[in-house]
């Protein structure tokens, strides 16, 4: 599996299955299909006949303190067997506490003691699903505790301790660098690019701090005061993210890149045009020796 | 960092997102963190971005509120017509008191209704039929997405001494009001109060279908679904409902089974061992 793929969403699955565009792969979230039959389950079978499938989970809560849910992992393992995903990725965050599932990606503190604890959970999850796992760097909006290392160092340490892959979300790296004011290229130089198994790109939106109202993209650094990027997956990828993707691909060599779009989904023709744009970048960047 | 510290931070986030904490997040955040026992150095990190816990509250709740609103869209319209804003208040109550337990977002509305249904039934402001209406709206969805059935066993012709084989998914829903007869656009309409037994199933095109059953038909089907042979199911059902097992009853049952066969619900009979 390589090249550029698209996150399969129900908003356009019918049209996608009808038009059968030449995608290199599609990505799905198992939580949307596990234990489910009917129309979309059948649509998944049809998609499997057309494109390779890779899975990206939402609720493993790899950074959580609740025990990993055995029933979830068992169901996930069976589902991954069914769709023949070569690896499975989920987020370096927590999404459960006290049995409650928060259904979002909550940040974990970058602390020494967290490295081993989280890595141990990744190893156990990896054993349970019988496939290599990759963890994704998430967008976060506050540090939920004192930082004992940078995010990039934390990711590197966790990947090393768990011996797992990295699902590198280029947009998330850009969002965090912009919101917290750090150098994203230095960040990229610190995370283990040799462990990248797949990348994500997506769009984001700017909001006013406090009121959280959508606002225009700042024209320069002076206009960013009181504003924040939220990782909405609700816009086209911006030029800065695509440029960062190209610089990163030039270092990693060819790895699969996925375009995510979850909100304000445009007509399929526009999504496919964006895929073509990303594919041109992928081709250009990976033609150079890594 | 000790395990207790991590637990405390995660508990803080869970409360900030789902708890009754909106005022605290917008007010004295330092006191709120102290009440949660957040260590000083961790509190300082959180206080560096003092409004962001509020952003997480908004993002997390949006996902859950959105899926409940989408899957109970018709219920919301009817509830709003009688008690404006009550669905949102009920969701707030659910999140604060219980919260989602399922890893599947699509199952959150069912968890919500299981929690709120008994409360709505006791609430004099809310129409007595509203919970039935919400349950039917959700069953429409849950049957539509229920797991695909296992292949049926070898099938034989239907005879009186055989148990019957039915396709899945299917369920019989018992209601106290004829909420399935309500027109879609008249949100102020009130359904007739009568016992209703609905067979809800998924057809070959993955659409959810409903069939209004008579009490006797329901009694027969329930026994057949439990695996009793056809004759036994009919004898027991007639006894339970006070019917004589006469020619009209047998004829009616034959019609029902033929109809279910055409609908793809009745697949055949199980071979006698």
Coordinates of C-alpha atoms in Angstrom, one line a residue:
Chain A
X1 CA 0.0 0.0 0.0
X2 CA 1.3 3.4 -1.0
X3 CA 0.4 6.6 -2.7
X4 CA -2.5 8.9 -1.8
X5 CA -5.8 7.8 -0.4
X6 CA -9.1 9.2 0.9
X7 CA -10.9 8.8 4.2
X8 CA -14.2 6.9 3.4
X9 CA -17.1 8.9 4.6
X10 CA -20.8 8.1 4.3
X11 CA -21.5 11.6 2.9
X12 CA -20.0 10.5 -0.4
X13 CA -19.6 6.7 -0.3
X14 CA -22.4 6.1 -2.8
X15 CA -20.9 8.5 -5.4
X16 CA -17.5 7.1 -4.8
X17 CA -18.6 3.5 -5.3
X18 CA -20.4 4.6 -8.5
X19 CA -17.5 6.6 -10.0
X20 CA -14.8 4.2 -8.8
X21 CA -11.9 6.8 -9.0
X22 CA -8.4 5.5 -9.1
X23 CA -7.5 5.9 -5.4
X24 CA -4.4 4.3 -4.1
X25 CA -6.3 3.2 -0.9
X26 CA -9.1 4.3 1.4
X27 CA -9.1 4.6 5.1
X28 CA -11.9 3.7 7.4
X29 CA -12.6 4.0 11.1
X30 CA -13.5 0.5 12.4
X31 CA -15.8 2.0 15.1
X32 CA -18.2 3.0 12.3
X33 CA -18.5 -0.6 11.1
X34 CA -17.8 -3.0 13.9
X35 CA -20.9 -4.9 15.0
X36 CA -22.9 -3.3 12.2
X37 CA -24.7 -4.7 9.2
X38 CA -27.0 -3.2 6.6
X39 CA -26.4 -0.7 3.9
X40 CA -23.0 0.7 4.9
X41 CA -21.6 -2.7 5.9
X42 CA -22.4 -3.9 2.3
X43 CA -20.9 -0.7 0.9
X44 CA -17.7 -1.6 2.8
X45 CA -17.6 -4.9 1.0
X46 CA -18.0 -3.1 -2.3
X47 CA -15.2 -0.7 -1.4
X48 CA -12.9 -3.6 -0.5
X49 CA -13.3 -4.9 -4.0
X50 CA -12.1 -1.6 -5.5
X51 CA -9.4 -0.3 -3.2
X52 CA -7.0 -1.5 -0.5
X53 CA -8.2 -0.6 3.0
X54 CA -6.3 0.7 6.0
X55 CA -7.9 1.2 9.4
X56 CA -7.7 4.2 11.7
X57 CA -9.4 3.9 15.1
X58 CA -11.0 6.6 17.3
X59 CA -11.7 5.1 20.8
X60 CA -8.9 2.8 21.9
X61 CA -7.9 5.5 24.4
X62 CA -4.2 4.5 24.3
X63 CA -3.3 7.2 26.8
X64 CA -6.2 6.5 29.1
X65 CA -6.0 5.1 32.6
X66 CA -9.1 2.8 32.2
X67 CA -8.1 -0.7 31.4
X68 CA -8.0 -1.4 27.6
X69 CA -11.4 -2.9 26.8
X70 CA -11.0 -6.6 25.9
X71 CA -14.3 -6.8 24.1
X72 CA -13.4 -3.8 21.9
X73 CA -9.9 -5.2 21.1
X74 CA -11.4 -8.6 20.3
X75 CA -14.0 -7.1 17.9
X76 CA -11.3 -4.9 16.4
X77 CA -9.0 -7.9 15.7
X78 CA -11.8 -9.7 13.9
X79 CA -12.7 -6.6 11.9
X80 CA -9.0 -6.0 10.9
X81 CA -8.9 -9.6 9.7
X82 CA -12.0 -9.1 7.6
X83 CA -10.7 -5.9 5.8
X84 CA -7.1 -7.1 5.8
X85 CA -5.7 -3.9 7.0
X86 CA -1.8 -4.0 7.0
X87 CA -1.6 -2.0 10.2
X88 CA -3.9 -0.2 12.6
X89 CA -3.5 3.3 13.9
X90 CA -5.1 5.2 16.7
X91 CA -4.4 8.4 18.5
X92 CA -1.8 9.3 21.2
X93 CA -4.4 10.7 23.5
X94 CA -7.1 9.5 25.9
X95 CA -10.8 9.3 25.3
X96 CA -12.2 7.3 28.3
X97 CA -12.3 7.8 32.0
X98 CA -14.1 5.9 34.7
X99 CA -15.9 3.8 32.0
X100 CA -17.2 6.9 30.3
X101 CA -16.3 7.3 26.6
X102 CA -15.7 11.0 25.7
X103 CA -15.8 10.4 22.0
X104 CA -13.0 12.9 21.3
X105 CA -9.3 13.1 21.5
X106 CA -8.1 14.5 24.8
X107 CA -4.4 15.4 25.4
X108 CA -2.0 13.6 27.7
X109 CA 0.8 15.2 29.6
X110 CA 4.3 14.9 28.2
X111 CA 5.9 13.4 31.3
X112 CA 8.6 10.9 31.9
X113 CA 6.3 8.5 33.8
X114 CA 3.8 8.5 31.0
X115 CA 6.2 7.2 28.4
X116 CA 6.4 3.7 29.8
X117 CA 2.8 3.5 30.9
X118 CA 1.5 4.5 27.4
X119 CA 4.1 2.4 25.6
X120 CA 3.0 -0.6 27.6
X121 CA -0.6 -0.1 26.6
X122 CA 0.4 0.2 22.9
X123 CA 2.3 -3.1 23.2
X124 CA -0.7 -4.9 24.8
X125 CA -3.0 -3.5 22.2
X126 CA -0.7 -4.5 19.4
X127 CA -0.6 -8.1 20.8
X128 CA -4.4 -8.2 21.1
X129 CA -5.1 -7.1 17.6
X130 CA -2.3 -9.2 16.0
X131 CA -1.1 -6.4 13.8
X132 CA 1.5 -3.6 13.9
X133 CA 0.2 -0.5 15.4
X134 CA 0.9 3.1 14.7
X135 CA 0.1 6.1 16.9
X136 CA -1.0 9.4 15.6
X137 CA 0.2 12.8 17.0
X138 CA -3.0 14.7 17.8
X139 CA -3.9 18.4 17.8
X140 CA -4.2 19.7 21.3
X141 CA -5.1 23.0 22.7
X142 CA -3.6 23.1 26.1
X143 CA -0.9 21.2 28.1
X144 CA -2.8 19.1 30.6
X145 CA 0.1 19.1 33.1
X146 CA 3.7 20.3 33.4
X147 CA 5.8 19.5 30.4
X148 CA 8.8 17.4 31.2
X149 CA 9.7 17.1 27.5
X150 CA 8.5 18.4 24.2
X151 CA 5.7 16.8 22.3
X152 CA 8.1 15.6 19.6
X153 CA 10.4 14.1 22.2
X154 CA 7.5 12.4 23.9
X155 CA 6.3 10.9 20.6
X156 CA 9.8 9.7 19.9
X157 CA 10.2 8.1 23.3
X158 CA 6.8 6.4 23.2
X159 CA 7.4 5.0 19.7
X160 CA 10.8 3.7 20.8
X161 CA 9.6 2.1 24.0
X162 CA 6.6 0.5 22.3
X163 CA 8.5 -0.3 19.1
X164 CA 5.5 0.9 17.1
X165 CA 4.9 2.9 14.0
X166 CA 4.1 6.6 13.7
X167 CA 1.0 7.8 11.9
X168 CA 2.3 11.3 11.2
X169 CA -0.5 13.8 11.0
X170 CA 1.1 16.7 9.2
X171 CA -1.8 19.0 9.8
X172 CA -1.8 18.3 13.5
X173 CA 1.9 19.1 13.7
X174 CA 1.2 22.4 11.9
X175 CA -1.8 23.2 14.1
X176 CA 0.1 22.7 17.3
X177 CA 3.2 24.6 16.1
X178 CA 1.1 27.5 15.1
X179 CA -1.1 27.5 18.3
X180 CA 1.9 27.1 20.6
X181 CA 4.5 29.0 18.6
X182 CA 7.2 26.4 18.0
X183 CA 9.2 25.5 14.9
X184 CA 7.4 22.7 13.0
X185 CA 10.6 21.8 11.1
X186 CA 12.5 21.3 14.3
X187 CA 9.5 19.2 15.5
X188 CA 9.8 17.1 12.4
X189 CA 13.5 16.7 13.0
X190 CA 12.8 15.2 16.4
X191 CA 10.0 12.8 15.8
X192 CA 11.1 9.4 14.5
X193 CA 10.5 9.8 10.7
X194 CA 12.0 6.3 10.2
X195 CA 8.9 4.9 12.0
X196 CA 6.3 6.7 9.8
X197 CA 4.0 4.1 8.2
X198 CA 1.4 6.6 7.0
X199 CA 0.7 10.3 7.0
X200 CA -2.5 12.4 7.3
X201 CA -3.2 15.7 5.8
X202 CA -6.4 17.8 6.3
X203 CA -7.7 21.3 6.5
X204 CA -8.4 23.3 9.6
X205 CA -10.2 26.5 10.6
X206 CA -9.4 29.6 12.7
X207 CA -11.6 30.5 15.7
X208 CA -11.7 33.4 18.2
X209 CA -10.3 32.4 21.6
X210 CA -13.1 32.3 24.2
X211 CA -16.1 32.8 22.0
X212 CA -14.9 30.0 19.6
X213 CA -16.5 31.7 16.6
X214 CA -15.1 30.9 13.2
X215 CA -13.0 33.7 11.9
X216 CA -10.9 34.6 8.8
X217 CA -7.4 33.2 8.4
X218 CA -5.0 35.8 9.8
X219 CA -3.0 37.6 7.1
X220 CA 0.1 37.8 9.3
X221 CA 1.4 36.9 12.8
X222 CA 0.0 40.2 14.3
X223 CA -3.5 39.0 13.5
X224 CA -3.2 35.7 15.3
X225 CA -3.6 37.3 18.7
X226 CA -6.8 36.0 20.4
X227 CA -7.2 33.4 17.7
X228 CA -6.6 29.7 17.5
X229 CA -6.6 27.0 14.9
X230 CA -9.0 24.1 15.5
X231 CA -8.4 20.8 13.7
X232 CA -11.8 20.6 12.1
X233 CA -11.0 18.7 8.9
X234 CA -13.5 21.1 7.5
X235 CA -11.5 23.0 4.8
X236 CA -9.1 22.3 2.0
X237 CA -5.5 21.7 3.1
X238 CA -3.7 25.1 3.3
X239 CA -0.6 25.7 1.3
X240 CA 1.6 25.7 4.4
X241 CA 0.5 22.2 5.3
X242 CA 1.0 20.9 1.8
X243 CA 4.5 22.5 1.7
X244 CA 5.3 20.8 5.1
X245 CA 4.0 17.5 3.6
X246 CA 6.3 17.9 0.7
X247 CA 9.3 18.6 2.9
X248 CA 8.5 15.7 5.1
X249 CA 7.9 13.2 2.3
X250 CA 11.3 14.2 0.9
X251 CA 12.8 12.9 4.2
X252 CA 10.7 9.8 4.8
X253 CA 10.5 8.6 1.2
X254 CA 7.3 7.1 -0.2
X255 CA 4.8 6.4 2.5
X256 CA 1.0 6.4 2.1
X257 CA -0.7 9.8 2.5
X258 CA -4.3 10.1 3.4
X259 CA -6.6 13.1 2.9
X260 CA -9.1 13.5 5.7
X261 CA -12.3 15.5 5.4
X262 CA -15.1 15.3 8.0
X263 CA -16.9 18.7 7.9
X264 CA -18.1 21.0 5.2
X265 CA -17.6 18.2 2.8
X266 CA -17.4 19.6 -0.8
X267 CA -18.7 17.8 -3.9
X268 CA -16.7 14.6 -4.7
X269 CA -15.2 16.2 -7.8
X270 CA -13.5 18.8 -5.6
X271 CA -12.2 16.2 -3.1
X272 CA -10.8 14.2 -6.0
X273 CA -9.1 17.4 -7.4
X274 CA -7.5 17.9 -3.9
X275 CA -6.4 14.2 -4.0
X276 CA -4.8 14.9 -7.4
X277 CA -3.0 17.9 -5.9
X278 CA -1.7 15.9 -3.0
X279 CA -0.7 13.1 -5.4
X280 CA 1.4 15.5 -7.5
X281 CA 3.2 16.6 -4.3
X282 CA 3.7 13.0 -3.3
X283 CA 5.1 12.1 -6.7
X284 CA 7.4 15.1 -6.8
X285 CA 8.7 14.7 -3.2
X286 CA 9.3 10.9 -3.4
X287 CA 11.0 11.1 -6.7
X288 CA 14.0 12.6 -4.9
X289 CA 16.3 10.3 -3.0
X290 CA 15.3 10.3 0.7
Chain B
X1 CA 4.0 11.8 37.9
X2 CA 2.1 9.3 39.9
X3 CA -0.8 7.2 38.7
X4 CA -3.0 9.2 41.0
X5 CA -1.9 12.4 39.3
X6 CA -2.8 11.0 35.9
X7 CA -6.1 9.8 37.2
X8 CA -6.8 13.2 38.6
X9 CA -6.1 15.0 35.4
X10 CA -8.3 12.6 33.4
X11 CA -11.0 13.0 35.9
X12 CA -10.7 16.7 35.6
X13 CA -11.1 16.5 31.8
X14 CA -14.1 14.2 32.1
X15 CA -15.8 16.6 34.5
X16 CA -14.9 19.7 32.5
X17 CA -16.4 18.1 29.4
X18 CA -19.5 16.3 30.7
X19 CA -20.0 17.7 34.2
X20 CA -22.0 20.6 35.5
X21 CA -18.9 22.7 35.3
X22 CA -19.6 25.4 32.6
X23 CA -19.7 28.2 35.2
X24 CA -16.6 27.0 37.0
X25 CA -14.7 26.9 33.7
X26 CA -15.7 30.4 32.9
X27 CA -15.1 31.7 36.4
X28 CA -12.4 30.9 39.0
X29 CA -10.5 28.2 37.1
X30 CA -7.7 28.1 39.7
X31 CA -10.2 27.2 42.4
X32 CA -11.8 24.6 40.1
X33 CA -8.4 22.9 39.5
X34 CA -7.7 23.0 43.3
X35 CA -11.1 21.4 44.0
X36 CA -10.0 18.6 41.7
X37 CA -6.7 18.2 43.5
X38 CA -4.6 19.1 40.5
X39 CA -0.9 19.5 41.5
X40 CA 0.4 23.1 41.5
X41 CA 2.8 22.6 38.6
X42 CA 0.1 20.9 36.5
X43 CA -2.4 23.6 37.3
X44 CA 0.1 26.2 36.2
X45 CA 0.3 24.5 32.8
X46 CA -3.5 24.4 32.4
X47 CA -3.9 28.0 33.6
X48 CA -1.4 29.1 30.8
X49 CA -4.3 28.5 28.4
X50 CA -7.2 29.3 30.7
X51 CA -10.1 29.2 28.2
X52 CA -9.1 26.0 26.5
X53 CA -10.8 23.6 28.9
X54 CA -13.9 25.3 27.8
X55 CA -13.0 24.6 24.1
X56 CA -12.6 20.9 25.0
X57 CA -16.0 21.0 26.7
X58 CA -17.5 22.4 23.5
X59 CA -15.8 20.0 21.1
X60 CA -16.5 16.9 23.2
X61 CA -20.2 17.7 23.8
X62 CA -20.7 18.7 20.1
X63 CA -19.9 15.1 19.0
X64 CA -22.3 13.5 21.4
X65 CA -25.1 16.1 21.3
X66 CA -24.9 16.0 17.5
X67 CA -25.4 12.2 17.2
X68 CA -28.3 12.2 19.6
X69 CA -29.9 15.1 17.8
X70 CA -29.5 13.4 14.4
X71 CA -30.8 10.0 15.4
X72 CA -33.7 11.5 17.5
X73 CA -34.5 14.3 15.0
X74 CA -38.2 13.6 14.9
X75 CA -38.4 13.1 18.6
X76 CA -36.7 16.5 19.1
X77 CA -39.3 18.2 16.9
X78 CA -42.2 16.8 18.8
X79 CA -40.6 17.3 22.2
X80 CA -39.8 21.0 21.3
X81 CA -43.4 21.5 20.3
X82 CA -44.5 20.7 23.9
X83 CA -41.5 21.5 26.1
X84 CA -39.1 23.7 24.1
X85 CA -35.4 22.9 24.7
X86 CA -36.1 19.8 26.7
X87 CA -34.0 17.4 24.6
X88 CA -30.9 19.5 25.1
X89 CA -31.6 19.7 28.9
X90 CA -32.1 16.0 29.0
X91 CA -28.8 15.4 27.1
X92 CA -27.1 17.7 29.6
X93 CA -28.5 15.6 32.5
X94 CA -27.4 12.4 30.8
X95 CA -23.9 13.6 30.3
X96 CA -23.6 14.9 33.8
X97 CA -25.1 11.9 35.6
X98 CA -24.2 8.9 33.4
X99 CA -22.3 9.7 30.2
X100 CA -21.7 7.4 27.1
X101 CA -20.2 4.0 27.9
X102 CA -20.1 2.6 24.4
X103 CA -17.1 3.0 22.1
X104 CA -19.5 3.3 19.1
X105 CA -20.9 6.8 18.7
X106 CA -23.9 5.4 16.9
X107 CA -25.0 3.6 20.1
X108 CA -24.9 6.7 22.3
X109 CA -28.5 7.6 21.5
X110 CA -29.7 4.2 22.7
X111 CA -27.8 4.7 25.9
X112 CA -29.3 8.1 26.3
X113 CA -32.8 6.9 25.8
X114 CA -32.3 4.0 28.2
X115 CA -31.4 6.6 30.8
X116 CA -33.9 9.3 30.0
X117 CA -36.9 7.1 29.0
X118 CA -38.0 6.4 32.6
X119 CA -37.5 10.0 33.5
X120 CA -39.6 11.3 30.6
X121 CA -42.3 8.8 31.5
X122 CA -42.6 10.3 35.0
X123 CA -42.4 13.9 33.8
X124 CA -45.9 15.4 33.6
X125 CA -44.7 18.2 31.2
X126 CA -43.8 15.6 28.6
X127 CA -46.5 13.8 26.5
X128 CA -47.0 10.3 27.8
X129 CA -46.4 8.8 24.3
X130 CA -43.2 10.6 23.7
X131 CA -40.9 7.9 25.0
X132 CA -42.7 5.3 22.8
X133 CA -42.1 7.6 19.9
X134 CA -38.4 8.0 20.6
X135 CA -38.0 4.2 21.1
X136 CA -39.6 3.6 17.7
X137 CA -37.4 6.2 16.0
X138 CA -34.3 4.5 17.4
X139 CA -35.5 1.0 16.5
X140 CA -35.9 2.2 13.0
X141 CA -32.2 3.0 13.0
X142 CA -30.9 0.1 15.1
X143 CA -32.6 -2.5 12.9
X144 CA -31.3 -0.8 9.8
X145 CA -27.7 -1.2 11.1
X146 CA -28.0 -4.4 13.1
X147 CA -25.2 -6.9 12.4
X148 CA -25.6 -9.0 9.3
X149 CA -27.3 -12.4 10.1
X150 CA -25.5 -15.7 10.1
X151 CA -26.4 -18.0 7.2
X152 CA -29.7 -19.9 8.0
X153 CA -29.6 -23.6 8.7
X154 CA -30.8 -26.1 6.0
X155 CA -34.4 -25.3 5.3
X156 CA -37.4 -27.6 4.9
X157 CA -41.0 -26.9 3.9
X158 CA -43.3 -25.4 6.6
X159 CA -45.3 -28.0 8.4
X160 CA -47.2 -27.9 11.7
X161 CA -44.6 -30.0 13.6
X162 CA -41.6 -27.9 12.6
X163 CA -40.0 -24.8 14.1
X164 CA -39.8 -22.0 11.6
X165 CA -36.7 -20.1 10.5
X166 CA -36.8 -16.3 10.3
X167 CA -34.4 -13.9 8.7
X168 CA -32.6 -11.4 10.9
X169 CA -32.6 -8.7 12.1
X170 CA -36.1 -8.5 13.5
X171 CA -37.7 -7.5 16.7
X172 CA -41.3 -7.2 18.1
X173 CA -41.8 -3.8 19.7
X174 CA -44.6 -3.3 22.3
X175 CA -46.0 0.2 22.6
X176 CA -48.8 1.8 24.5
X177 CA -49.5 4.4 21.8
X178 CA -49.9 4.1 18.0
X179 CA -47.0 6.4 17.5
X180 CA -46.2 4.7 14.2
X181 CA -49.3 6.3 12.7
X182 CA -48.3 9.9 13.4
X183 CA -47.7 11.9 10.2
X184 CA -44.2 13.2 9.8
X185 CA -44.9 16.9 9.5
X186 CA -47.6 17.5 12.2
X187 CA -45.5 17.8 15.3
X188 CA -48.4 18.6 17.5
X189 CA -50.5 15.6 16.6
X190 CA -51.3 13.1 19.4
X191 CA -51.4 9.4 18.7
X192 CA -54.2 7.1 19.7
X193 CA -53.7 5.3 23.0
X194 CA -53.9 1.6 22.4
X195 CA -51.6 -1.4 22.8
X196 CA -49.5 -1.8 19.7
X197 CA -47.3 -4.7 18.7
X198 CA -45.0 -4.0 15.8
X199 CA -42.8 -6.4 13.9
X200 CA -39.8 -4.4 12.8
X201 CA -37.4 -6.0 10.3
X202 CA -34.9 -5.1 7.6
X203 CA -35.7 -5.9 4.0
X204 CA -33.4 -7.0 1.3
X205 CA -32.7 -3.4 0.3
X206 CA -31.5 -2.7 3.9
X207 CA -34.6 -0.6 4.6
X208 CA -36.4 -0.9 8.0
X209 CA -40.0 -2.1 7.7
X210 CA -42.8 -2.3 10.2
X211 CA -45.8 -4.5 10.4
X212 CA -48.7 -3.8 12.8
X213 CA -49.6 -7.1 14.4
X214 CA -52.9 -8.2 16.0
X215 CA -52.5 -9.4 19.6
X216 CA -53.0 -13.0 18.4
X217 CA -50.5 -12.7 15.6
X218 CA -48.0 -11.2 18.0
X219 CA -48.5 -14.1 20.5
X220 CA -48.0 -16.7 17.7
X221 CA -44.9 -14.9 16.3
X222 CA -43.3 -14.5 19.7
X223 CA -43.6 -18.2 20.3
X224 CA -42.3 -19.0 16.9
X225 CA -39.3 -16.7 17.4
X226 CA -38.6 -18.6 20.6
X227 CA -38.3 -21.8 18.5
X228 CA -41.5 -23.6 19.3
X229 CA -43.0 -25.8 16.5
X230 CA -45.8 -24.1 14.5
X231 CA -48.7 -26.2 16.0
X232 CA -47.5 -25.7 19.5
X233 CA -47.0 -22.0 19.1
X234 CA -50.6 -21.7 17.8
X235 CA -52.1 -23.7 20.6
X236 CA -50.2 -21.8 23.2
X237 CA -51.0 -18.4 21.6
X238 CA -54.7 -19.1 21.3
X239 CA -54.8 -20.3 24.9
X240 CA -53.0 -17.2 26.1
X241 CA -55.2 -14.8 24.2
X242 CA -58.5 -16.6 24.7
X243 CA -59.1 -17.7 21.1
X244 CA -60.4 -21.0 19.9
X245 CA -58.1 -22.7 17.4
X246 CA -60.7 -22.8 14.6
X247 CA -60.6 -22.5 10.9
X248 CA -60.6 -18.6 10.8
X249 CA -57.6 -18.6 13.2
X250 CA -55.8 -21.2 11.2
X251 CA -56.6 -19.3 7.9
X252 CA -55.4 -16.0 9.5
X253 CA -52.1 -17.6 10.6
X254 CA -51.6 -19.1 7.1
X255 CA -52.1 -15.6 5.6
X256 CA -49.7 -14.1 8.1
X257 CA -47.0 -16.6 7.4
X258 CA -47.5 -16.2 3.6
X259 CA -47.1 -12.5 4.0
X260 CA -44.0 -12.9 6.1
X261 CA -42.6 -15.2 3.4
X262 CA -43.2 -12.6 0.7
X263 CA -41.5 -10.0 2.9
X264 CA -38.4 -12.2 3.3
X265 CA -38.9 -12.5 7.0
X266 CA -40.0 -16.2 7.0
X267 CA -37.3 -18.2 5.4
X268 CA -38.8 -21.7 5.9
X269 CA -38.8 -24.5 8.5
X270 CA -36.0 -26.2 10.5
X271 CA -35.5 -29.8 9.5
X272 CA -36.7 -32.1 12.3
X273 CA -33.8 -33.9 13.9

